[in-house]
Short mmCIF file of C-alpha atoms in Angstrom, two decimals:
data_model
loop_
_atom_site.label_atom_id
_atom_site.label_comp_id
_atom_site.label_asym_id
_atom_site.label_seq_id
_atom_site.Cartn_x
_atom_site.Cartn_y
_atom_site.Cartn_z
CA MET A 1 -5.53 35.97 -20.45
CA PRO A 2 -7.74 33.07 -18.28
CA LYS A 3 -8.76 34.01 -14.58
CA LEU A 4 -6.17 32.62 -12.29
CA PRO A 5 -6.83 29.56 -9.83
CA ALA A 6 -7.54 31.10 -6.41
CA TRP A 7 -4.99 29.49 -3.64
CA TYR A 8 -6.20 25.93 -2.30
CA LYS A 9 -5.25 23.07 0.03
CA LEU A 10 -3.09 20.20 -0.99
CA ASP A 11 -5.65 17.40 -0.88
CA ASN A 12 -4.46 14.16 1.33
CA ALA A 13 -2.25 12.21 -0.37
CA ALA A 14 -0.27 15.38 -1.65
CA LYS A 15 0.46 16.51 1.83
CA ILE A 16 3.05 14.63 2.43
CA VAL A 17 5.23 15.14 -0.79
CA PRO A 18 6.98 18.19 -0.08
CA ALA A 19 8.44 17.12 2.95
CA THR A 20 9.72 13.72 1.23
CA ALA A 21 11.06 15.31 -1.81
CA HIS A 22 14.98 15.39 -1.37
CA GLY A 23 17.66 13.62 -2.89
CA SER A 24 17.02 10.97 -5.63
CA ASP A 25 13.50 11.23 -4.31
CA THR A 26 12.35 14.17 -5.92
CA ARG A 27 8.48 13.18 -5.94
CA VAL A 28 8.63 13.70 -9.62
CA PHE A 29 6.75 11.54 -12.35
CA ARG A 30 7.20 11.32 -16.13
CA ILE A 31 4.63 10.35 -18.58
CA VAL A 32 5.74 10.42 -22.53
CA CYS A 33 3.89 10.17 -25.62
CA GLU A 34 5.66 8.93 -28.17
CA LEU A 35 4.13 9.86 -31.88
CA THR A 36 5.16 8.12 -35.15
CA GLU A 37 6.97 10.94 -36.63
CA PRO A 38 8.99 14.17 -35.14
CA VAL A 39 7.74 16.50 -32.66
CA ASP A 40 6.95 20.01 -34.49
CA PRO A 41 7.63 22.64 -31.03
CA VAL A 42 5.73 25.41 -31.99
CA THR A 43 2.63 23.27 -32.49
CA LEU A 44 3.16 21.72 -29.42
CA GLN A 45 3.60 25.22 -28.04
CA HIS A 46 0.06 26.13 -29.48
CA ALA A 47 -1.48 23.02 -28.14
CA LEU A 48 0.37 23.66 -24.54
CA ASP A 49 -1.44 27.00 -24.28
CA LYS A 50 -4.72 25.77 -25.33
CA THR A 51 -4.25 22.81 -23.03
CA VAL A 52 -3.20 25.40 -20.08
CA ARG A 53 -6.60 26.91 -20.32
CA GLU A 54 -8.76 23.75 -19.52
CA TYR A 55 -6.12 23.05 -16.61
CA ASN A 56 -5.46 26.27 -15.09
CA HIS A 57 -5.37 24.82 -11.98
CA PHE A 58 -2.18 23.23 -12.26
CA ASN A 59 -0.71 27.11 -13.09
CA VAL A 60 -0.06 27.16 -9.41
CA VAL A 61 3.20 27.59 -7.27
CA LEU A 62 3.69 25.64 -3.56
CA ARG A 63 3.88 27.68 -0.68
CA LYS A 64 4.08 27.12 3.11
CA GLY A 65 1.42 28.24 5.70
CA PHE A 66 1.97 28.13 9.15
CA PHE A 67 -0.33 24.76 9.80
CA TRP A 68 -0.14 23.05 6.04
CA TYR A 69 1.23 23.80 2.59
CA TYR A 70 -0.88 25.17 0.00
CA LEU A 71 -1.29 25.70 -3.87
CA ASP A 72 -1.56 29.41 -5.22
CA GLY A 73 -2.23 30.50 -8.68
CA THR A 74 0.36 32.48 -10.29
CA SER A 75 1.19 34.41 -13.63
CA LEU A 76 3.52 31.81 -14.85
CA ARG A 77 2.52 29.90 -17.94
CA PRO A 78 4.82 26.99 -19.14
CA LYS A 79 7.09 27.04 -22.18
CA VAL A 80 7.63 24.19 -24.22
CA GLU A 81 11.92 23.25 -24.03
CA LYS A 82 13.85 20.59 -26.04
CA ASP A 83 14.37 17.71 -23.37
CA HIS A 84 17.73 18.50 -21.66
CA GLU A 85 17.44 17.40 -17.76
CA SER A 86 17.93 13.93 -16.53
CA ALA A 87 14.48 12.29 -16.12
CA CYS A 88 11.94 13.35 -13.13
CA SER A 89 14.40 16.20 -12.15
CA MET A 90 13.65 18.21 -9.43
CA LEU A 91 11.15 20.34 -9.76
CA TYR A 92 9.87 21.78 -6.16
CA TYR A 93 12.36 24.17 -4.39
CA PRO A 94 11.51 25.56 -1.38
CA GLY A 95 11.05 29.17 -1.11
CA ARG A 96 11.18 29.54 -5.44
CA ARG A 97 7.77 30.38 -6.86
CA ASN A 98 7.93 28.27 -10.29
CA LEU A 99 5.65 26.22 -12.00
CA LEU A 100 5.33 22.38 -10.55
CA TYR A 101 5.33 20.94 -14.10
CA ARG A 102 6.97 20.89 -17.51
CA VAL A 103 6.35 20.15 -21.10
CA CYS A 104 9.58 18.83 -23.52
CA TYR A 105 10.14 17.03 -26.10
CA PHE A 106 12.80 15.07 -27.94
CA GLU A 107 12.94 13.73 -31.53
CA ARG A 108 9.21 11.60 -31.67
CA ARG A 109 8.59 12.14 -27.99
CA ILE A 110 5.97 14.24 -26.03
CA ILE A 111 7.04 14.49 -22.09
CA LEU A 112 5.07 15.72 -19.47
CA GLU A 113 6.78 16.03 -15.67
CA MET A 114 4.73 16.85 -12.81
CA PHE A 115 5.43 17.10 -9.00
CA HIS A 116 3.19 14.30 -7.30
CA ALA A 117 1.50 17.14 -4.87
CA LEU A 118 -0.50 18.67 -8.31
CA ALA A 119 -1.83 15.11 -9.55
CA ASP A 120 -1.46 11.47 -9.65
CA GLY A 121 -0.67 9.44 -12.95
CA THR A 122 -4.20 9.75 -13.76
CA GLY A 123 -4.54 13.28 -13.58
CA ALA A 124 -1.31 13.63 -15.46
CA PHE A 125 -2.65 11.05 -17.92
CA THR A 126 -5.80 13.28 -18.66
CA PHE A 127 -3.50 16.51 -18.81
CA LEU A 128 -1.15 14.84 -21.43
CA GLN A 129 -4.18 12.94 -23.35
CA THR A 130 -5.47 16.60 -23.48
CA LEU A 131 -2.04 18.02 -24.92
CA VAL A 132 -1.53 15.02 -27.21
CA THR A 133 -5.04 15.65 -28.82
CA GLY A 134 -4.51 18.86 -29.16
CA TYR A 135 -1.33 18.83 -30.91
CA LEU A 136 -2.21 15.98 -33.21
CA ALA A 137 -5.49 17.62 -34.35
CA GLU A 138 -3.90 21.12 -35.27
CA LYS A 139 -0.73 18.89 -36.83
CA HIS A 140 -2.97 17.13 -39.36
CA SER A 141 -5.88 19.26 -39.45
CA LEU A 142 -8.13 16.65 -37.58
CA LYS A 143 -10.70 18.79 -36.17
CA GLU A 144 -13.51 17.02 -37.71
CA GLU A 145 -12.42 13.49 -37.55
CA LEU A 146 -12.61 14.19 -34.08
CA ALA A 147 -15.93 12.62 -32.38
CA PRO A 148 -16.83 15.23 -29.09
CA THR A 149 -15.57 14.21 -25.77
CA GLU A 150 -17.58 14.78 -23.05
CA ARG A 151 -15.26 16.84 -20.56
CA SER A 152 -15.59 16.63 -17.02
CA SER A 153 -16.16 20.43 -15.36
CA SER A 154 -13.49 22.74 -13.94
CA GLN A 155 -14.89 22.13 -10.13
CA GLU A 156 -14.92 17.94 -10.97
CA LYS A 157 -11.28 18.32 -12.13
CA THR A 158 -10.08 20.37 -9.07
CA SER A 159 -12.00 18.48 -6.16
CA ASP A 160 -10.79 17.01 -3.20
CA ALA A 161 -12.16 13.60 -3.58
CA PHE A 162 -10.42 12.64 -0.33
CA ARG A 163 -12.32 14.84 1.38
CA HIS A 164 -15.30 14.39 -0.32
CA PHE A 165 -15.15 10.65 0.45
CA TYR A 166 -13.88 10.49 3.68
CA SER A 167 -16.13 8.95 6.42
CA LYS A 168 -14.99 8.39 10.33
CA THR A 169 -16.84 4.86 10.31
CA ALA A 170 -14.33 2.88 8.63
CA LYS A 171 -11.24 2.10 10.12
CA SER A 172 -8.03 0.88 9.05
CA SER A 173 -4.74 -0.62 10.66
CA GLN A 174 -2.60 -0.03 7.39
CA LEU A 175 -0.19 2.73 8.48
CA GLY A 176 0.70 0.64 11.28
CA GLN A 177 1.37 -2.18 9.14
CA MET A 178 3.50 0.26 6.79
CA THR A 179 5.40 1.14 9.59
CA GLY A 180 5.51 -2.04 11.33
CA THR A 181 7.21 -3.93 8.90
CA ARG A 182 11.04 -4.61 7.63
CA ALA A 183 11.03 -5.56 4.14
CA TYR A 184 13.90 -6.96 1.89
CA GLN A 185 15.74 -3.92 0.38
CA ILE A 186 17.14 -4.50 -2.79
CA HIS A 187 21.02 -3.46 -2.65
CA GLU A 188 22.51 -2.08 -6.04
CA ILE A 189 25.20 1.22 -6.25
CA ARG A 190 23.30 4.18 -5.95
CA ASP A 191 23.91 6.97 -8.76
CA ALA A 192 26.25 9.50 -7.27
CA ASN A 193 24.62 12.54 -8.89
CA LEU A 194 21.19 11.43 -7.57
CA ARG A 195 19.84 10.72 -11.14
CA THR A 196 16.93 8.54 -11.96
CA HIS A 197 17.86 5.47 -14.49
CA CYS A 198 15.09 4.49 -16.63
CA LEU A 199 14.52 0.91 -18.50
CA GLU A 200 11.43 1.00 -20.84
CA GLY A 201 10.79 -2.52 -22.03
CA THR A 202 8.03 -2.41 -24.46
CA VAL A 203 6.39 -6.13 -25.25
CA SER A 204 2.71 -7.07 -26.78
CA ALA A 205 -0.09 -6.39 -24.74
CA GLY A 206 -1.63 -9.26 -26.59
CA ALA A 207 0.75 -11.74 -26.16
CA PHE A 208 0.84 -10.87 -22.09
CA LEU A 209 -2.74 -10.93 -21.40
CA ASP A 210 -2.60 -14.83 -23.25
CA LEU A 211 0.14 -15.28 -20.90
CA ALA A 212 -2.12 -14.40 -17.82
CA ARG A 213 -4.94 -16.16 -18.75
CA ARG A 214 -2.59 -19.48 -19.04
CA TYR A 215 -2.03 -18.97 -15.41
CA ASN A 216 -5.70 -18.31 -14.98
CA THR A 217 -4.99 -14.96 -13.59
CA THR A 218 -4.89 -10.99 -14.51
CA ALA A 219 -1.89 -8.87 -15.80
CA GLY A 220 -2.07 -6.91 -12.91
CA VAL A 221 -1.09 -10.04 -10.48
CA LEU A 222 1.22 -11.73 -12.86
CA SER A 223 2.94 -8.51 -13.51
CA THR A 224 3.62 -8.30 -9.51
CA ALA A 225 4.33 -12.14 -9.26
CA LEU A 226 6.96 -11.98 -12.09
CA ILE A 227 8.41 -8.91 -10.39
CA ILE A 228 8.81 -10.67 -7.05
CA GLU A 229 10.54 -13.73 -9.06
CA SER A 230 12.69 -11.26 -10.22
CA ILE A 231 13.86 -10.14 -7.21
CA LEU A 232 14.60 -13.55 -5.45
CA PRO A 233 17.69 -14.01 -7.00
CA CYS A 234 19.27 -11.43 -5.83
CA MET A 235 18.60 -12.01 -2.04
CA SER A 236 21.24 -13.83 -0.01
CA ALA A 237 20.29 -17.07 2.28
CA ARG A 238 20.39 -14.67 5.14
CA GLU A 239 18.21 -11.87 3.62
CA LYS A 240 15.07 -14.18 2.74
CA LYS A 241 14.25 -14.39 6.41
CA TYR A 242 12.94 -10.76 5.18
CA PRO A 243 9.46 -10.69 3.05
CA VAL A 244 9.63 -9.62 -0.26
CA VAL A 245 7.21 -6.44 -0.07
CA ILE A 246 5.52 -4.99 -3.12
CA SER A 247 3.85 -1.56 -3.16
CA VAL A 248 0.87 -1.35 -5.27
CA PRO A 249 -0.82 2.34 -5.97
CA VAL A 250 -4.63 1.94 -6.51
CA ASN A 251 -6.66 4.43 -8.78
CA LEU A 252 -9.52 5.35 -6.50
CA ARG A 253 -11.86 6.49 -8.99
CA GLN A 254 -12.40 3.09 -9.92
CA TYR A 255 -14.17 2.53 -6.64
CA PHE A 256 -15.37 6.17 -5.77
CA PRO A 257 -17.27 8.65 -8.97
CA SER A 258 -15.22 11.21 -9.40
CA GLU A 259 -13.34 13.28 -12.35
CA THR A 260 -10.80 14.83 -10.19
CA THR A 261 -7.61 15.53 -11.87
CA ARG A 262 -5.74 15.91 -8.58
CA ASN A 263 -4.42 13.03 -6.29
CA PHE A 264 -6.81 10.38 -5.49
CA PHE A 265 -5.00 7.07 -4.88
CA GLY A 266 -4.65 4.49 -2.10
CA VAL A 267 -1.90 1.89 -1.76
CA ILE A 268 -1.77 -2.23 -1.23
CA ASN A 269 0.93 -4.28 -0.17
CA VAL A 270 1.44 -7.50 -1.64
CA SER A 271 3.92 -9.66 0.72
CA TYR A 272 5.50 -12.81 -0.16
CA ASN A 273 7.91 -14.66 1.91
CA ALA A 274 10.89 -15.81 -0.12
CA ALA A 275 10.92 -19.45 1.86
CA GLY A 276 8.00 -20.62 -0.06
CA TYR A 277 9.75 -19.93 -3.38
CA ASP A 278 10.17 -23.95 -5.41
CA GLY A 279 11.62 -22.27 -8.50
CA THR A 280 8.25 -21.87 -9.74
CA LEU A 281 6.45 -18.78 -10.78
CA GLU A 282 3.13 -20.95 -9.51
CA SER A 283 4.73 -21.16 -5.95
CA ILE A 284 4.32 -17.04 -5.91
CA LEU A 285 1.12 -16.23 -7.91
CA PRO A 286 -1.53 -17.78 -5.26
CA ALA A 287 0.13 -15.57 -2.68
CA VAL A 288 -0.19 -12.19 -4.67
CA ARG A 289 -3.73 -13.28 -5.93
CA ARG A 290 -4.37 -13.59 -2.20
CA CYS A 291 -3.10 -10.23 -0.98
CA PHE A 292 -4.89 -8.38 -4.45
CA ASP A 293 -8.33 -10.34 -3.47
CA GLU A 294 -8.17 -9.57 0.45
CA GLN A 295 -7.73 -5.75 -0.21
CA LEU A 296 -9.02 -4.62 -3.20
CA SER A 297 -12.41 -4.96 -1.95
CA ARG A 298 -14.44 -1.82 -1.92
CA ASP A 299 -14.67 -1.47 2.39
CA ARG A 300 -11.22 -2.44 2.62
CA ILE A 301 -10.43 0.08 -0.04
CA LEU A 302 -12.43 2.60 2.16
CA ALA A 303 -10.95 1.87 5.21
CA THR A 304 -7.47 2.49 3.70
CA MET A 305 -8.68 5.72 2.34
CA ASN A 306 -9.46 6.90 5.49
CA SER A 307 -6.66 6.00 7.37
CA TYR A 308 -4.98 8.22 5.39
CA SER A 309 -7.44 11.01 5.79
CA GLY A 310 -8.22 10.04 9.41
CA LEU A 311 -4.70 12.20 10.16
CA GLU A 312 -5.71 15.22 8.52
CA ASN A 313 -8.83 15.52 10.02
CA ASN A 314 -7.27 14.64 13.55
CA PRO A 315 -7.74 17.60 15.53
CA ALA A 316 -4.61 16.84 17.59
CA ILE A 317 -2.68 16.85 14.29
CA ARG A 318 -4.42 19.74 12.40
CA PHE A 319 -2.77 22.73 14.55
CA VAL A 320 0.65 21.56 14.96
CA PRO A 321 3.09 23.70 13.12
CA LEU A 322 4.24 22.74 9.70
CA PHE A 323 7.99 22.38 10.66
CA ILE A 324 6.81 19.67 13.05
CA LYS A 325 4.36 18.00 10.97
CA ASP A 326 7.38 17.74 8.20
CA LEU A 327 9.83 16.10 10.82
CA ALA A 328 7.10 13.73 11.50
CA VAL A 329 6.33 12.96 7.81
CA GLN A 330 10.12 12.58 6.76
CA GLY A 331 10.24 10.25 10.04
CA PHE A 332 7.16 8.13 8.92
CA SER A 333 7.94 8.25 5.11
CA ALA A 334 11.64 6.74 6.04
CA ALA A 335 9.69 3.69 8.02
CA ALA A 336 7.72 3.45 5.58
CA ARG A 337 10.66 3.01 3.05
CA ARG A 338 11.94 0.06 5.39
CA GLY A 339 8.47 -1.67 4.75
CA THR A 340 8.78 -1.37 0.93
CA THR A 341 10.76 -3.65 -1.07
CA ALA A 342 10.01 -1.92 -4.41
CA THR A 343 6.61 -0.70 -6.34
CA VAL A 344 4.41 -1.60 -9.00
CA SER A 345 1.81 1.10 -10.57
CA ASN A 346 -0.31 -0.06 -13.13
CA LEU A 347 -1.82 2.64 -15.16
CA GLY A 348 -3.80 0.38 -17.55
CA ARG A 349 -5.01 1.11 -20.79
CA ILE A 350 -4.75 4.47 -22.37
CA ARG A 351 -7.29 5.35 -24.54
CA MET A 352 -7.00 8.13 -27.33
CA PRO A 353 -9.67 8.97 -30.56
CA GLU A 354 -9.20 6.22 -33.17
CA ALA A 355 -8.54 9.38 -35.79
CA LEU A 356 -5.04 10.02 -33.97
CA ASP A 357 -4.12 6.11 -34.21
CA PRO A 358 -2.03 6.29 -37.01
CA TYR A 359 0.35 9.32 -35.31
CA ILE A 360 0.65 7.72 -31.93
CA ASP A 361 3.13 4.52 -31.25
CA LYS A 362 2.91 4.20 -27.87
CA PHE A 363 2.79 5.47 -24.02
CA SER A 364 5.25 5.02 -21.46
CA ALA A 365 5.60 6.35 -17.51
CA PHE A 366 8.32 6.41 -14.67
CA MET A 367 8.40 8.14 -11.12
CA ALA A 368 11.56 9.32 -9.31
CA THR A 369 12.23 6.57 -6.23
CA PRO A 370 14.54 5.88 -3.96
CA ASN A 371 14.71 2.59 -4.66
CA MET A 372 13.05 1.22 -7.72
CA GLN A 373 9.58 1.27 -9.17
CA ILE A 374 8.02 -0.10 -12.02
CA CYS A 375 4.80 1.91 -13.76
CA ILE A 376 2.85 -0.11 -16.50
CA CYS A 377 0.66 1.06 -19.20
CA SER A 378 -0.42 0.16 -22.71
CA TYR A 379 -1.74 1.58 -25.87
CA GLY A 380 -2.79 -0.75 -28.68
CA ASP A 381 -0.83 -3.74 -28.66
CA LYS A 382 2.14 -2.40 -27.06
CA MET A 383 2.03 -2.59 -23.05
CA VAL A 384 5.22 -0.57 -21.87
CA PHE A 385 6.88 -1.39 -18.36
CA GLY A 386 8.58 1.93 -17.23
CA ALA A 387 11.09 0.91 -14.49
CA SER A 388 13.08 3.74 -12.54
CA SER A 389 15.25 3.48 -10.21
CA ALA A 390 18.13 5.47 -7.96
CA PHE A 391 20.76 2.87 -8.84
CA SER A 392 22.86 2.63 -11.60
CA GLY A 393 22.50 -0.79 -12.18
CA HIS A 394 19.31 -2.71 -13.36
CA SER A 395 19.57 -6.38 -12.06
CA VAL A 396 15.94 -7.13 -11.34
CA MET A 397 14.45 -5.66 -14.41
CA LEU A 398 16.99 -7.38 -16.52
CA ASN A 399 16.11 -10.47 -14.66
CA PHE A 400 12.63 -9.72 -15.24
CA PHE A 401 12.84 -9.25 -19.07
CA ARG A 402 14.67 -12.34 -19.39
CA ARG A 403 12.09 -14.46 -17.80
CA LEU A 404 9.47 -12.76 -19.94
CA THR A 405 11.25 -13.79 -23.43
CA ALA A 406 11.90 -17.12 -21.28
CA LEU A 407 8.01 -17.33 -20.90
CA GLY A 408 8.14 -16.44 -25.10
CA ILE A 409 7.21 -12.81 -24.71
CA SER A 410 9.96 -10.87 -26.93
CA THR A 411 10.90 -7.58 -25.53
CA GLU A 412 12.16 -4.39 -26.87
CA LEU A 413 14.47 -2.59 -24.55
CA ALA A 414 15.44 1.27 -24.33
CA THR A 415 16.96 3.33 -21.60
CA ASN A 416 18.78 6.40 -20.36
CA ASP A 417 22.25 4.59 -19.36
CA TYR A 418 24.84 4.57 -21.90
CA ASP A 419 26.02 1.40 -20.41
CA LEU A 420 23.38 -0.51 -21.50
CA ARG A 421 22.84 0.48 -25.00
CA GLY A 422 25.14 -1.62 -26.46
CA SER A 423 22.28 -4.26 -25.60
CA ALA A 424 19.34 -1.67 -25.80
CA GLN A 425 17.71 0.32 -28.12
CA GLU A 426 18.63 3.82 -27.38
CA GLU A 427 15.79 6.20 -25.36
CA ARG A 428 17.01 8.85 -27.74
#
């Protein structure tokens, strides 16, 4: 039995997660590796047992202290199960001692769901990549074909990068901007049972990058602009006085050298005034590009990160009892939601050992949300837009995929919604 992890504090970004996990916003994300063959659950359990030894710091339960939540080591071990829950179902139950992640499978899919207090998408993908590599190596006797990879130390994996890179000198007003803006809100019928509805669109990564080059921009800017363009037809004339605001998480490992598998991300907000739309994508792209350029400099990223860390390090806040902090966080979160229309998270290109290419079809990701979130990732030539929402309909994303088709990019759709399966490939 590997040594149990000692208790440790939640990282800065994770501190707001437990207080805001309720209803359809379970704060659970789902990442999927779809293979080219059915999953063998016995071999998957073997691979999971080995992976847990390397990522033992994920084998923790969430507990309440007087001032902060904290993570405490446990002897509980994950068991592989056939996928039977709704996507992004609740993982954290106050007062219950249970693991904050689950591994399951369905047909050709290996699925990892994780509570956001443990890790961000990058950290969770690192876990899934290790799991899938171990599974395929055992299943197909590939150990000799797999080149050894550099693995970060346990200390690097568990480090709190926010604390390490925090500096009192850089200041940011982003928190005030997040709560001081009222953005357009998408109007759809919410699921009565608070389930997360997923729509997965797969396109050619090469074709999408060619399209971005045609518009002289990046894939991230183009994706965000197309989402905005897909939201605009849903707005009434009166609602166009509110900006469309897209929240874009940023992987801070791109700016600061860190191998942590815990949370280490910031957020930028891309705002667009609907009055500037003239019916063309070209009227949206400059505003989106400007927001990216202005907010993605290292100095701005550092200032934004410090605006979050500054709250944690403020003595007036540190010693406030947890139940009062929870109430304040819930109020802040509600105000921030009013300032956001949707979230677009670009997880980038997923890299795996070349020997595994014949066995892997694609990766996809989804995030529970009170509104709508799109997670983008690519593997090989398959780029996947994983859209999740608290709504029973998908008006915005269907606009998005129709727009891609009109631009010459064919899309393969999959969904967990029965009413859309007549026109989309089934997810299961």
